[in-house]
Coordinates of C-alpha atoms and ligand atoms in Angstrom, one line a residue:
Chain M
X1 CA 0.0 33.7 -48.3
X2 CA -2.4 33.7 -45.5
X3 CA -5.6 35.5 -45.5
X4 CA -6.7 35.5 -41.7
X5 CA -7.9 38.7 -42.4
X6 CA -10.9 37.7 -44.6
X7 CA -12.0 35.2 -41.9
X8 CA -11.4 37.6 -38.9
X9 CA -15.4 38.4 -37.9
X10 CA -15.7 34.2 -38.1
X11 CA -13.0 33.5 -35.7
X12 CA -14.9 33.9 -32.5
X13 CA -17.6 31.4 -34.3
X14 CA -15.0 28.7 -34.8
X15 CA -13.5 29.0 -31.3
X16 CA -16.6 29.0 -29.6
X17 CA -16.9 25.4 -30.9
X18 CA -14.2 24.6 -28.2
X19 CA -17.1 24.3 -25.4
X20 CA -19.1 22.0 -27.5
X21 CA -16.2 19.7 -28.1
X22 CA -15.1 19.9 -24.2
X23 CA -18.5 19.2 -23.5
X24 CA -18.7 16.0 -25.9
X25 CA -15.6 15.1 -24.4
X26 CA -16.0 15.4 -20.7
X27 CA -19.6 14.0 -20.5
X28 CA -18.3 11.1 -22.7
X29 CA -15.4 10.3 -20.2
X30 CA -17.3 10.6 -17.2
X31 CA -19.9 8.1 -18.5
X32 CA -16.9 5.9 -19.8
X33 CA -15.3 5.9 -16.6
X34 CA -18.3 4.7 -14.9
X35 CA -19.2 2.1 -17.5
X36 CA -15.3 1.2 -17.6
X37 CA -15.3 0.7 -14.1
X38 CA -18.5 -1.8 -13.8
X39 CA -16.9 -3.6 -17.0
X40 CA -13.5 -3.6 -15.2
X41 CA -15.4 -5.2 -11.9
X42 CA -16.8 -7.8 -14.4
X43 CA -13.7 -8.7 -15.8
X44 CA -12.1 -9.5 -12.6
X45 CA -15.2 -11.2 -11.0
X46 CA -15.6 -15.2 -10.0
X47 CA -18.2 -15.4 -12.6
X48 CA -17.7 -16.7 -16.0
X49 CA -20.8 -15.4 -17.5
X50 CA -19.8 -11.5 -16.3
X51 CA -16.3 -12.1 -17.4
X52 CA -17.6 -13.2 -21.1
X53 CA -20.0 -10.2 -21.1
X54 CA -17.3 -7.5 -20.4
X55 CA -14.7 -9.2 -22.8
X56 CA -17.1 -9.6 -25.5
X57 CA -18.1 -6.1 -25.3
X58 CA -14.5 -4.8 -25.1
X59 CA -13.6 -6.7 -27.9
X60 CA -16.2 -5.5 -30.4
X61 CA -15.8 -2.0 -29.2
X62 CA -12.2 -2.2 -29.8
X63 CA -12.5 -4.1 -32.7
X64 CA -14.5 -1.9 -35.1
X65 CA -13.9 1.7 -36.0
X66 CA -15.4 4.5 -34.0
X67 CA -17.1 6.3 -37.0
X68 CA -18.7 2.8 -37.8
X69 CA -20.0 2.6 -34.3
X70 CA -21.5 6.3 -34.7
X71 CA -23.0 5.5 -37.7
X72 CA -24.8 2.6 -36.6
X73 CA -26.1 4.4 -33.4
X74 CA -27.3 7.5 -35.1
X75 CA -28.2 6.2 -38.7
X76 CA -29.1 2.6 -38.4
X77 CA -30.6 2.3 -34.8
X78 CA -33.4 4.4 -35.7
X79 CA -34.5 2.2 -38.3
X80 CA -34.5 -0.9 -36.3
X81 CA -35.8 0.7 -32.7
X82 CA -37.8 3.4 -34.3
X83 CA -36.3 5.8 -32.0
X84 CA -34.2 8.9 -33.4
X85 CA -31.7 10.4 -31.4
X86 CA -30.5 13.8 -31.4
X87 CA -26.9 14.2 -32.6
X88 CA -25.6 15.1 -29.3
X89 CA -27.0 12.0 -27.4
X90 CA -26.1 9.8 -30.2
X91 CA -22.7 11.3 -30.0
X92 CA -22.3 11.1 -26.3
X93 CA -23.6 7.5 -26.3
X94 CA -21.3 6.3 -29.0
X95 CA -18.0 7.8 -27.4
X96 CA -19.3 6.6 -23.6
X97 CA -19.9 3.2 -25.2
X98 CA -16.6 3.2 -26.7
X99 CA -14.4 4.8 -24.2
X100 CA -16.0 2.7 -21.4
X101 CA -14.5 -0.6 -23.4
X102 CA -11.1 1.3 -23.5
X103 CA -11.2 2.6 -20.0
X104 CA -12.5 -0.8 -18.5
X105 CA -9.0 -2.2 -19.9
X106 CA -7.1 0.5 -18.5
X107 CA -8.6 0.0 -15.0
X108 CA -8.5 -3.9 -15.1
X109 CA -4.6 -3.5 -15.5
X110 CA -4.6 -0.9 -12.9
X111 CA -6.5 -3.0 -10.2
X112 CA -4.1 -5.8 -10.9
X113 CA -1.3 -3.3 -10.2
X114 CA -2.4 -2.5 -7.0
X115 CA -0.2 -4.3 -4.1
X116 CA -1.8 -7.5 -3.1
X117 CA -1.0 -6.6 0.3
X118 CA -3.7 -4.0 0.1
X119 CA -6.2 -6.4 -0.6
X120 CA -5.1 -8.5 2.7
X121 CA -5.0 -5.7 5.1
X122 CA -8.8 -5.2 4.0
X123 CA -9.4 -8.8 4.7
X124 CA -7.5 -8.9 8.3
X125 CA -9.8 -5.5 8.7
X126 CA -12.8 -7.7 8.0
X127 CA -13.6 -4.7 5.1
X128 CA -16.2 -6.3 3.0
X129 CA -15.2 -7.1 -0.7
X130 CA -17.3 -4.3 -2.3
X131 CA -16.2 -1.6 0.0
X132 CA -12.5 -2.5 -0.3
X133 CA -12.6 -2.4 -3.9
X134 CA -14.8 1.1 -4.2
X135 CA -12.5 2.8 -1.3
X136 CA -9.5 1.3 -1.4
X137 CA -8.3 -0.7 -4.5
X138 CA -10.3 1.2 -7.5
X139 CA -8.9 4.7 -6.0
X140 CA -5.1 3.5 -6.1
X141 CA -5.9 1.8 -9.2
X142 CA -7.2 5.0 -11.0
X143 CA -4.2 6.9 -9.6
X144 CA -1.6 4.3 -10.9
X145 CA -3.3 4.7 -14.2
X146 CA -3.9 8.3 -14.6
X147 CA -1.4 8.7 -17.2
X148 CA -3.3 6.0 -19.4
X149 CA -6.5 7.6 -18.5
X150 CA -5.6 11.1 -19.5
X151 CA -4.1 9.8 -22.8
X152 CA -7.8 8.2 -23.2
X153 CA -9.1 11.6 -22.7
X154 CA -6.9 13.2 -25.1
X155 CA -7.9 10.3 -27.7
X156 CA -11.5 10.9 -27.0
X157 CA -11.2 15.1 -27.3
X158 CA -9.4 14.7 -30.9
X159 CA -12.0 11.9 -32.0
X160 CA -14.7 14.1 -31.0
X161 CA -14.4 15.8 -34.2
X162 CA -16.5 12.6 -35.7
X163 CA -19.6 14.4 -34.5
X164 CA -19.2 16.9 -37.1
X165 CA -20.4 14.2 -39.6
X166 CA -23.6 13.9 -37.9
X167 CA -24.1 17.8 -38.0
X168 CA -22.9 18.8 -34.4
X169 CA -21.6 22.4 -34.9
X170 CA -18.3 21.4 -33.0
X171 CA -15.0 23.0 -33.3
X172 CA -14.1 21.2 -36.8
X173 CA -17.7 21.5 -38.2
X174 CA -17.3 25.3 -37.7
X175 CA -13.9 25.6 -39.4
X176 CA -15.5 23.7 -42.2
X177 CA -18.6 25.7 -42.3
X178 CA -16.7 29.3 -42.3
X179 CA -14.4 27.5 -45.1
X180 CA -17.1 26.9 -46.9
X181 CA -18.6 30.3 -46.8
X182 CA -15.4 32.1 -47.4
X183 CA -13.9 29.7 -50.0
X184 CA -10.7 29.7 -47.8
X185 CA -9.9 26.2 -46.4
X186 CA -6.5 26.4 -44.8
X187 CA -7.1 29.1 -42.3
X188 CA -10.1 28.0 -40.5
X189 CA -8.9 24.6 -40.2
X190 CA -5.5 26.1 -38.8
X191 CA -7.6 28.0 -36.0
X192 CA -9.6 24.8 -35.4
X193 CA -6.1 22.7 -35.4
X194 CA -4.8 25.4 -33.1
X195 CA -7.6 25.2 -30.7
X196 CA -7.3 21.4 -30.3
X197 CA -3.6 21.6 -29.8
X198 CA -4.1 24.1 -27.0
X199 CA -6.8 21.8 -25.3
X200 CA -4.4 18.7 -25.6
X201 CA -1.5 20.4 -24.1
X202 CA -3.6 22.1 -21.4
X203 CA -4.9 18.2 -20.8
X204 CA -1.4 16.9 -20.8
X205 CA 0.1 19.5 -18.5
X206 CA -3.0 19.0 -16.0
X207 CA -1.9 15.3 -15.7
X208 CA 1.4 16.1 -15.0
X209 CA 0.2 18.4 -12.3
X210 CA -2.1 15.8 -10.9
X211 CA 0.5 13.1 -10.9
X212 CA 3.1 15.3 -9.0
X213 CA 0.6 16.1 -6.6
X214 CA -0.6 12.5 -6.0
X215 CA 2.8 11.3 -5.7
X216 CA 3.2 13.7 -2.8
X217 CA 0.3 12.0 -0.8
Chain D
X1 CA -8.2 -18.7 22.8
X2 CA -6.4 -19.7 19.8
X3 CA -6.5 -23.7 19.2
X4 CA -5.0 -25.3 15.8
X5 CA -5.4 -29.2 15.5
X6 CA -3.7 -31.0 12.6
X7 CA -3.1 -28.0 10.4
X8 CA -1.5 -28.6 7.5
X9 CA -1.0 -26.5 4.4
X10 CA 0.2 -27.3 0.9
X11 CA 0.7 -25.0 -2.1
X12 CA 0.6 -27.1 -5.1
X13 CA 2.9 -30.2 -4.1
X14 CA 4.7 -28.0 -1.6
X15 CA 4.3 -29.0 2.1
X16 CA 4.5 -25.7 3.8
X17 CA 3.1 -26.9 7.2
X18 CA 2.6 -30.3 8.6
X19 CA 0.2 -31.5 11.4
X20 CA 0.6 -28.4 13.4
X21 CA -1.2 -28.7 16.8
X22 CA -1.1 -25.5 18.9
X23 CA -3.0 -24.0 21.6
X24 CA -2.4 -20.5 22.6
X25 CA -4.3 -19.2 26.0
X26 CA -5.4 -16.0 26.7
X27 CA -2.7 -13.3 27.2
X28 CA 0.1 -15.3 26.4
X29 CA 3.0 -13.5 24.3
X30 CA 4.3 -16.1 21.9
X31 CA 7.2 -15.5 19.7
X32 CA 7.9 -17.4 16.8
X33 CA 11.5 -18.0 15.2
X34 CA 12.9 -20.2 12.5
X35 CA 14.8 -20.0 9.5
X36 CA 13.4 -18.3 6.5
X37 CA 10.8 -20.5 4.4
X38 CA 10.1 -22.8 7.5
X39 CA 6.7 -21.8 7.5
X40 CA 6.0 -19.1 9.9
X41 CA 4.2 -16.5 8.0
X42 CA 2.1 -19.3 6.6
X43 CA 1.3 -20.3 10.3
X44 CA 0.4 -16.9 11.2
X45 CA -2.0 -16.4 8.4
X46 CA -3.8 -19.8 9.0
X47 CA -4.6 -18.2 12.2
X48 CA -6.8 -15.5 10.5
X49 CA -7.3 -17.5 7.5
X50 CA -5.7 -14.9 5.1
X51 CA -4.3 -18.7 4.2
X52 CA -7.1 -21.3 4.0
X53 CA -5.3 -24.5 5.8
X54 CA -5.6 -27.7 3.7
X55 CA -6.7 -29.9 6.3
X56 CA -7.4 -29.4 10.5
X57 CA -9.2 -26.9 12.4
X58 CA -8.9 -23.4 13.9
X59 CA -10.7 -22.2 16.9
X60 CA -10.5 -18.8 17.9
X61 CA -12.3 -18.0 20.9
X62 CA -15.8 -19.8 20.5
X63 CA -15.6 -20.1 16.4
X64 CA -14.1 -22.9 14.9
X65 CA -13.1 -23.1 11.0
X66 CA -12.7 -26.7 9.9
X67 CA -11.0 -27.4 6.5
X68 CA -13.3 -29.9 5.6
X69 CA -16.5 -29.0 7.4
X70 CA -17.4 -25.5 8.3
X71 CA -15.8 -22.8 6.4
X72 CA -18.5 -20.3 5.7
X73 CA -17.7 -16.5 5.2
X74 CA -19.6 -15.9 8.5
X75 CA -17.2 -18.3 10.4
X76 CA -14.2 -16.5 8.8
X77 CA -15.5 -12.8 9.6
X78 CA -16.0 -14.1 13.1
X79 CA -13.0 -15.4 13.4
X80 CA -11.0 -12.3 11.8
X81 CA -13.2 -9.8 13.9
X82 CA -11.1 -10.8 17.3
X83 CA -7.8 -10.8 15.3
X84 CA -5.8 -7.5 14.4
X85 CA -2.9 -8.0 12.1
X86 CA 0.3 -6.4 11.7
X87 CA 2.4 -7.0 8.3
X88 CA 6.2 -6.6 7.5
X89 CA 5.4 -4.1 4.7
X90 CA 2.9 -2.2 6.7
X91 CA 0.1 -2.1 3.9
X92 CA -1.3 1.2 5.1
X93 CA -3.9 2.8 2.7
X94 CA -1.3 5.4 0.8
X95 CA -4.2 7.5 -0.6
X96 CA -5.8 7.9 3.0
X97 CA -4.5 10.3 5.6
X98 CA -3.1 8.5 9.0
X99 CA -6.4 9.3 10.6
X100 CA -8.4 7.8 7.9
X101 CA -6.4 4.8 7.7
X102 CA -7.4 4.4 11.4
X103 CA -11.3 5.3 11.1
X104 CA -11.9 3.8 7.8
X105 CA -12.5 0.2 9.2
X106 CA -14.4 1.1 12.5
X107 CA -16.8 3.3 10.6
X108 CA -17.4 1.1 7.7
X109 CA -17.1 -2.2 9.5
X110 CA -18.0 -1.9 13.1
X111 CA -20.5 1.0 12.3
X112 CA -18.8 3.4 14.9
X113 CA -20.2 6.9 14.5
X114 CA -17.4 9.1 12.8
X115 CA -16.9 11.3 15.7
X116 CA -16.2 8.4 18.2
X117 CA -14.2 6.8 15.7
X118 CA -12.1 9.8 15.4
X119 CA -11.8 10.1 19.1
X120 CA -10.5 6.8 19.4
X121 CA -8.1 6.9 16.6
X122 CA -6.5 10.2 18.4
X123 CA -6.3 8.3 21.5
X124 CA -4.5 5.4 19.8
X125 CA -2.1 7.7 17.7
X126 CA -1.0 9.2 21.1
X127 CA -0.5 5.9 22.6
X128 CA 1.9 5.2 19.7
X129 CA 3.6 8.5 19.7
X130 CA 2.0 9.8 16.5
X131 CA -0.6 12.1 17.6
X132 CA 1.0 14.9 15.5
X133 CA 0.9 12.8 12.2
X134 CA -3.1 12.6 12.1
X135 CA -3.1 14.5 9.0
X136 CA -0.1 13.3 7.2
X137 CA -0.2 10.7 4.6
X138 CA 1.8 7.5 4.8
X139 CA 4.3 8.4 2.1
X140 CA 5.3 11.4 4.5
X141 CA 6.2 9.0 7.4
X142 CA 9.4 7.1 8.4
X143 CA 9.3 3.3 8.2
X144 CA 8.9 3.3 11.9
X145 CA 6.3 5.7 12.0
X146 CA 4.5 3.5 9.3
X147 CA 4.6 0.3 11.4
X148 CA 3.0 2.3 14.3
X149 CA 0.3 3.6 12.3
X150 CA -0.4 -0.1 11.4
X151 CA -0.3 -1.0 14.7
X152 CA -2.6 1.4 15.9
X153 CA -4.8 0.7 12.8
X154 CA -5.5 -3.0 13.6
X155 CA -5.8 -2.2 17.6
X156 CA -8.7 0.6 16.6
X157 CA -10.8 -2.5 15.6
X158 CA -10.2 -3.7 19.2
X159 CA -9.4 -7.3 18.8
X160 CA -8.2 -9.7 21.7
X161 CA -5.4 -10.9 19.5
X162 CA -2.7 -9.5 17.6
X163 CA -0.5 -11.2 15.1
X164 CA 2.7 -9.7 13.9
X165 CA 4.6 -10.8 11.0
X166 CA 8.2 -9.8 11.2
X167 CA 7.0 -6.2 11.8
X168 CA 11.0 -4.8 12.1
X169 CA 12.2 -6.6 9.5
X170 CA 11.7 -3.9 6.4
X171 CA 13.0 -1.2 9.0
X172 CA 16.1 0.4 9.2
X173 CA 18.2 -0.7 12.3
X174 CA 17.7 2.9 14.2
X175 CA 13.7 2.4 13.7
X176 CA 13.2 -0.8 15.2
X177 CA 13.4 0.0 18.9
X178 CA 10.4 2.6 18.5
X179 CA 8.4 -0.1 17.1
X180 CA 9.3 -2.7 19.7
X181 CA 8.5 -0.3 22.3
X182 CA 5.1 0.1 21.3
X183 CA 4.8 -3.5 21.1
X184 CA 6.1 -4.1 24.6
X185 CA 3.7 -1.6 25.8
X186 CA 1.0 -3.8 24.3
X187 CA 2.0 -6.8 26.3
X188 CA 1.1 -5.1 29.5
X189 CA -2.4 -4.6 28.0
X190 CA -4.0 -7.7 28.4
X191 CA -3.8 -8.6 24.6
X192 CA -2.8 -12.0 23.1
X193 CA 0.0 -11.6 20.9
X194 CA 1.6 -13.9 18.2
X195 CA 5.0 -12.7 16.8
X196 CA 7.0 -13.8 14.1
X197 CA 10.5 -12.1 14.7
X198 CA 14.1 -12.1 14.0
X199 CA 14.6 -10.0 17.0
X200 CA 16.0 -12.3 19.7
X201 CA 16.4 -9.7 22.1
X202 CA 12.6 -9.0 21.9
X203 CA 11.7 -12.3 22.0
X204 CA 13.7 -13.0 25.2
X205 CA 12.4 -10.0 26.9
X206 CA 8.9 -9.7 25.8
X207 CA 7.6 -13.1 25.2
X208 CA 6.0 -15.6 27.6
X209 CA 6.6 -18.6 25.2
X210 CA 8.9 -19.4 22.3
X211 CA 8.1 -21.7 19.0
X212 CA 10.9 -22.6 16.9
X213 CA 9.7 -23.9 13.8
X214 CA 11.7 -25.8 10.9
X215 CA 10.4 -27.1 7.5
X216 CA 6.8 -26.7 8.4
X217 CA 6.8 -28.0 11.9
X218 CA 7.2 -26.5 15.5
X219 CA 10.2 -28.5 16.8
X220 CA 10.4 -26.8 20.1
X221 CA 7.8 -25.0 22.4
X222 CA 9.3 -23.8 25.2
X223 CA 10.1 -20.5 27.6
X224 CA 12.2 -17.9 25.9
X225 CA 15.0 -18.6 28.6
X226 CA 15.2 -22.2 28.4
X227 CA 15.4 -21.8 24.3
X228 CA 18.1 -19.3 24.6
X229 CA 20.1 -20.8 27.4
X230 CA 19.7 -24.4 26.1
X231 CA 18.0 -25.3 22.8
X232 CA 17.1 -29.1 22.6
X233 CA 17.3 -29.7 19.2
X234 CA 20.0 -29.7 16.6
X235 CA 18.5 -27.5 14.2
X236 CA 17.6 -24.7 16.7
X237 CA 21.2 -25.1 18.1
X238 CA 22.4 -24.5 14.6
X239 CA 20.0 -21.5 14.1
X240 CA 21.2 -19.9 17.2
X241 CA 25.0 -20.1 16.4
X242 CA 24.7 -18.7 12.8
X243 CA 23.0 -15.6 14.6
X244 CA 26.0 -14.4 16.3
Ligands
LIG1 N1 1.2 -18.4 -1.8 C1 2.2 -19.0 -2.0 N2 2.3 -20.0 -3.0 C2 3.4 -20.8 -3.4 N3 4.2 -21.2 -2.1 C3 4.2 -20.4 -1.1 C4 3.2 -19.6 -0.8 N4 3.5 -18.7 0.3 C5 4.7 -19.2 0.9 N5 5.0 -20.3 0.0 C6 6.0 -21.1 0.3 O1 6.0 -21.9 1.5 C7 7.2 -21.8 2.3 C8 7.1 -21.3 3.7 O2 6.8 -20.0 3.4 P1 6.5 -18.8 4.4 O3 5.5 -19.3 5.5 O4 6.5 -17.4 4.2 O5 8.0 -18.8 5.8 P2 8.7 -18.0 6.6 O6 7.8 -16.9 6.9 O7 9.2 -18.9 7.5 O8 9.7 -17.6 5.7 C9 8.4 -21.1 1.6 O9 8.8 -22.0 0.7 C10 7.3 -20.4 0.5 O10 8.0 -20.3 -0.7
LIG2 MG1 7.8 -14.9 6.6

């Protein structure tokens, strides 16, 4: 029924897509974390304008499909601005902008979950507001929201498959290429699927481990 | 040293403090007692402006905060600089080691060189009997140990005044003494202290002055000895009779 033997020589080719997929995910998550932190700070700031910007931004990026955002940045933006982004950059940019919106919501809730006493301790010690936020409140907010943040990474990892549409040879795209070459669809997809699944499981158990360690300290 | 004039505080329509006038001299050890909800915590928090008084003025050292005048950030900072505060629930930074809890503010606020801040911190930990816990995290400490670290953290900023808000109220009974011992030791060290407490024996033994609060007012301001042998007001008599 299965004919893995027919695609045996192509299996390493498919699996090496893991690197590209991971690269996309990690770079996007890092940029998204930075952007998300900034947006979260906007959301809790006393300035109505900053709050408006951050809330509007989040609303738009959460309210439209990721695939559409990718299409606009990769296909439509070049028409308007006259610059063509290579697929890698367009992909990273889209995922970062998108995950920034989700992460900002996660962090905003996380900042709210940090005990008010922490802020008061900072005030009583005269720690300036921005330092208190950066060194005392945000680290605790990130820790409190670690499970949600890992979920976001997992979502991003799976959604990164969208970049195959703009021609990047990630895990899914490689599976499709092999499938087209061999006229054999199920097997390459199963292999790619197994790779995704193992990565997701890895991330989930990494998160469990981190949570356990953070609980001790 | 501390002077509060015509301080009142309202939360919405709730009058929590009414026309408080209070002067505390240098090196006084003041215990504040009174029923729950009488405004003790709010009074304490008005001294270092964690709570902004609705009316009146607070002078600490040579700096004056005025509810309807000078309430600039510089004023607030200059007042807080002179004051250390210890909370009922410690509020240690859970993601920092004990040592980092003590050195963070000196390094980032006072700009003390890290090495000097560390030496000072170890000295303070030694003073509260927790030198061996320098690398532990708050979650690994007992309540009594946490509160002693919190005291050391406040002392690391070299305040002249220490405020304590029920420092032993969330501790198991067997840990109360170790914290009170540290506080007693502080009273011998030229520190001005204001302590909200339910530990009557501590108030009697360590305080030089006792304030009894009820419904947002200081209704007795006397020596601990006089208060415990013969409280003047009916409310204080009732309060004390309910304790035993
Ligand atoms: N932030 C606040 N908002 C509204 N009410 C408050 C706030 N803080 C304290 N109160 C109220 O003020 C009163 C006095 O509180 P508090 O100063 O904590 O009293 P105590 O420390 O003597 O128990 C209480 O009725 C309390 O509910
Ligand atoms: Mg209280």
